[in-house]
C-alpha positions in Angstrom: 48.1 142.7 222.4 48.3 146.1 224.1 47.7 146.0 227.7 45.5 148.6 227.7 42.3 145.8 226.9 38.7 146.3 226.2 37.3 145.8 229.7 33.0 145.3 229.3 31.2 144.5 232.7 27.7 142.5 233.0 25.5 141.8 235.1 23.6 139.1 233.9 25.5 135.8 232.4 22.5 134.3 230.6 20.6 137.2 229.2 22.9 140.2 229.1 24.0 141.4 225.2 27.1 143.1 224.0 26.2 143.1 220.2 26.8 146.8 219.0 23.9 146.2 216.1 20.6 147.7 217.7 17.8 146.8 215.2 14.3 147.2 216.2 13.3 143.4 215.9 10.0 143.1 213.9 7.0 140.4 214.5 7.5 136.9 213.2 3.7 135.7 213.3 1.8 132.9 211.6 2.1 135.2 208.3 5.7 135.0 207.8 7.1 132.5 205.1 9.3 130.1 206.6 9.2 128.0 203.6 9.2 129.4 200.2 7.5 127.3 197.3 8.7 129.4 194.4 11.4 127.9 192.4 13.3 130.9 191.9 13.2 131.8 195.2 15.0 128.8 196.1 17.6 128.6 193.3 18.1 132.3 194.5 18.6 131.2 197.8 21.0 128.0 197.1 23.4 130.7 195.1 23.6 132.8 197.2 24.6 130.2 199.6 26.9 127.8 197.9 28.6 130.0 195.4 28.5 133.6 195.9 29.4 133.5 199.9 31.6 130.9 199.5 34.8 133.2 198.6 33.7 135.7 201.1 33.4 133.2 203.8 37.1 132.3 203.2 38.4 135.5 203.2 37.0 136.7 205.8 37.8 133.8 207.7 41.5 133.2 207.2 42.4 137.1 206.6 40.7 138.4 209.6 41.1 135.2 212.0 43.6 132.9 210.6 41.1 130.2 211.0 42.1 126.9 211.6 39.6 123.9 212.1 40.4 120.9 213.9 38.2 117.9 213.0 36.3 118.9 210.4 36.9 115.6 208.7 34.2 114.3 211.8 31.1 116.1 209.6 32.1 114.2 206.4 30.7 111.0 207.6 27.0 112.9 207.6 27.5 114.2 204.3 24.5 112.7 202.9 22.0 113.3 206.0 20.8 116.4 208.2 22.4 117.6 211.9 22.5 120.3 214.2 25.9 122.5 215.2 25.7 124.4 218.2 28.2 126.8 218.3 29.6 129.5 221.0 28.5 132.8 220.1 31.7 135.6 220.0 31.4 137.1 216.7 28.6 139.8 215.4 29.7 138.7 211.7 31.6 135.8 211.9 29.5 133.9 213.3 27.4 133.9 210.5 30.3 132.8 207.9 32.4 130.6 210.0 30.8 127.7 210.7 29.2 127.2 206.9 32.9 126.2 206.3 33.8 123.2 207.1 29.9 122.2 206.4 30.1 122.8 203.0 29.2 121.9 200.4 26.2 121.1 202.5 24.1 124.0 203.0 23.7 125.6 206.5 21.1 127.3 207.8 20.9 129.2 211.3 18.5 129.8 213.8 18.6 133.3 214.5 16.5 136.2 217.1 13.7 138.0 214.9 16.1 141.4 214.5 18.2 139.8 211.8 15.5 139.9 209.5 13.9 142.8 210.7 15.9 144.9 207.9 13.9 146.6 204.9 15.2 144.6 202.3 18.0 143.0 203.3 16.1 140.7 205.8 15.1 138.6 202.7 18.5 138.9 201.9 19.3 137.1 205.3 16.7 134.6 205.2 18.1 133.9 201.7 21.6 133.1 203.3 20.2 130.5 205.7 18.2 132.7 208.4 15.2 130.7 210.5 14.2 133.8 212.4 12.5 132.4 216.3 9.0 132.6 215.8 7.6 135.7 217.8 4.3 134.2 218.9 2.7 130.6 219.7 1.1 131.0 216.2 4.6 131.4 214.1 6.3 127.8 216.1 3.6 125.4 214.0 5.6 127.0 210.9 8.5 127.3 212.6 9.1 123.8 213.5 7.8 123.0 209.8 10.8 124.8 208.5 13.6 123.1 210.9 11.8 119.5 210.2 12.1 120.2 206.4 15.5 121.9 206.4 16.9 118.4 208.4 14.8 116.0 205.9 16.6 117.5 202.6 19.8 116.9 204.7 20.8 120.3 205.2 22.9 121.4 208.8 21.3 123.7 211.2 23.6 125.8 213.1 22.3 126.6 216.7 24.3 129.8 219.4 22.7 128.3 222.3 24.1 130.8 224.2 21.5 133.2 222.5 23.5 136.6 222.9 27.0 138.0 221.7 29.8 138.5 223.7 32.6 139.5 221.7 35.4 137.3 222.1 34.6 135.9 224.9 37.3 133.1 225.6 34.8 131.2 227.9 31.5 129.2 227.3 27.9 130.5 229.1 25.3 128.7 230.5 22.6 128.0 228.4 19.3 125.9 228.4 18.0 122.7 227.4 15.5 124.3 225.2 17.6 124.0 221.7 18.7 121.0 222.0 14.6 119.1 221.3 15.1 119.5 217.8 17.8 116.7 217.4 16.0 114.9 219.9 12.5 114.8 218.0 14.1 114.1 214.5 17.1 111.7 215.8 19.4 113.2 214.0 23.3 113.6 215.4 24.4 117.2 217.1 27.6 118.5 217.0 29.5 121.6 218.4 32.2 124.0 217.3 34.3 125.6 220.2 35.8 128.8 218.5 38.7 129.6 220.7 41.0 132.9 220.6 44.9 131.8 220.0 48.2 133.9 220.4 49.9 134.3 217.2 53.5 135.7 216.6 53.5 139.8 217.7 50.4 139.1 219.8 47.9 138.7 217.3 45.2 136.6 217.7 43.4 133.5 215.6 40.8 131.2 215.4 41.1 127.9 216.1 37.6 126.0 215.8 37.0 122.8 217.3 34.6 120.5 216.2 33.4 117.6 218.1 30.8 114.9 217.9 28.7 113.4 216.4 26.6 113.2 219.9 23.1 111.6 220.1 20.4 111.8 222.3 20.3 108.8 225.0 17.1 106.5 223.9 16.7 105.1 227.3 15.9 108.2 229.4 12.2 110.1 228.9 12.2 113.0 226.3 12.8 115.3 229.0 16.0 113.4 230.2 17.2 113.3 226.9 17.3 117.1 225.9 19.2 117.7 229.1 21.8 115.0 228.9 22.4 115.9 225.6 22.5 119.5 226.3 25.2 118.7 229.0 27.3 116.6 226.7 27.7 119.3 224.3 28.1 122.0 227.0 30.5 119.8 228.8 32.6 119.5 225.7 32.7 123.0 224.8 33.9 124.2 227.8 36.5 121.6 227.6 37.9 122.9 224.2 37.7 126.5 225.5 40.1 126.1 227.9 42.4 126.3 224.6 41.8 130.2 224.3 45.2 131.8 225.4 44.5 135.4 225.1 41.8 138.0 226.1 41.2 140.5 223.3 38.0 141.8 225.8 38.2 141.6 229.7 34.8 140.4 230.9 34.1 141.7 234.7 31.1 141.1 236.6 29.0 144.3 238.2 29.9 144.7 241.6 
């Protein structure tokens, strides 16, 4: 890599957003259709996901990154039944192609802020590739949660960024809350993350390598509560762990002084 790096400052850890994409998000309220009844809608939908971004999740993948996985074989055991994947967030695109990888030929769905279906257009185009936009209002989580309960029960996986907002190869992992981590806990289903990690290849060029861990489960013994945040801190614990594999900065974080 050159040494004169990208060097973006923030202020806030949690909350601050580095995502070049400014769409004005729209409302998700008790009128928008998580779940779509119409047959065609949902063929549509499965093709889109299982055959036409299959080769284009690939390429992209291995001619832009180089991607390797490292234990993908650990998501084969849960073929046949739902999970979550909570994954670092570091790529505007990527991230919405990467993980679907080693998941398939299970279909993956993501939870995603309100703005990536607030297109004209495309934004059924998104939700058609897996998008469960956050609900907007108290009035949109009743459907919300629908969608996620129904999405686990016909043994799809759900890919979660509990990180929330995009920071462009960032080689380390950000706090984040408990709050993602009660849908595994209410449906008892397994979790797993995927640490994507930047890598020095010959000439200084850079690659994934994605590491996938689990499966991890919530701890019955400990009140609800309990259980979202020692599951949270398994997952986070282990992520920052498999970050520590990063060897090169593409972007130099800083914090505001």
């Amino acid at each position: 890599m050159k040494n004169n790096k990208k060097i973006i400052y923030y202020q806030d850890e949690v909350n601050d957003e580095f995502s070049e994409v400014k769409i004005e998000p729209r409302i998700i309220d008790e009128n928008y259709k998580y779940i779509h009844k119409n047959p065609f809608w949902n063929m549509g939908s499965f093709i889109i996901q299982n055959i036409i971004l299959v080769p284009i999740r690939i390429l992209y993948a291995k001619i832009k990154f180089k991607i390797t996985y490292i234990g993908k074989e650990k998501l084969k055991k849960y073929k046949k039944s739902g999970y979550f994947v909570y994954v670092n967030h570091t790529q505007p695109f990527g991230d919405t192609l990467i993980p679907s990888i080693p998941i398939y030929p299970k279909r993956n769905f993501f939870i995603v802020n309100p703005e990536n279906v607030s297109m004209k257009i495309l934004g059924n185009f998104v939700q058609m590739m897996g998008a469960i936009p956050i609900p907007s209002n108290l009035d949109a989580m009743k459907n919300f949660k629908k969608a996620i309960e129904k999405t686990i029960r016909d043994n799809h996986a759900i890919t979660i960024y509990p990180e929330a907002h995009i920071w462009p190869y960032y080689t380390k992992i950000r706090p984040f809350k408990n709050t993602s981590f009660t849908y595994p806990v209410e449906l008892d289903v397994p979790a797993f993350c995927m640490t994507n990690t930047y890598q020095r290849q010959k000439n200084n060029k850079v690659k994934i390598v994605s590491y996938i861990d689990g499966p991890f489960f919530a701890d019955k013994t400990l009140p609800k509560l309990s259980q979202k945040k020692d599951l949270r801190d398994k997952i986070y614990n282990q992520m920052v762990i498999q970050s520590q594999n990063s060897n090169i900065e593409v972007i130099k974080y800083c914090p505001k002084t």
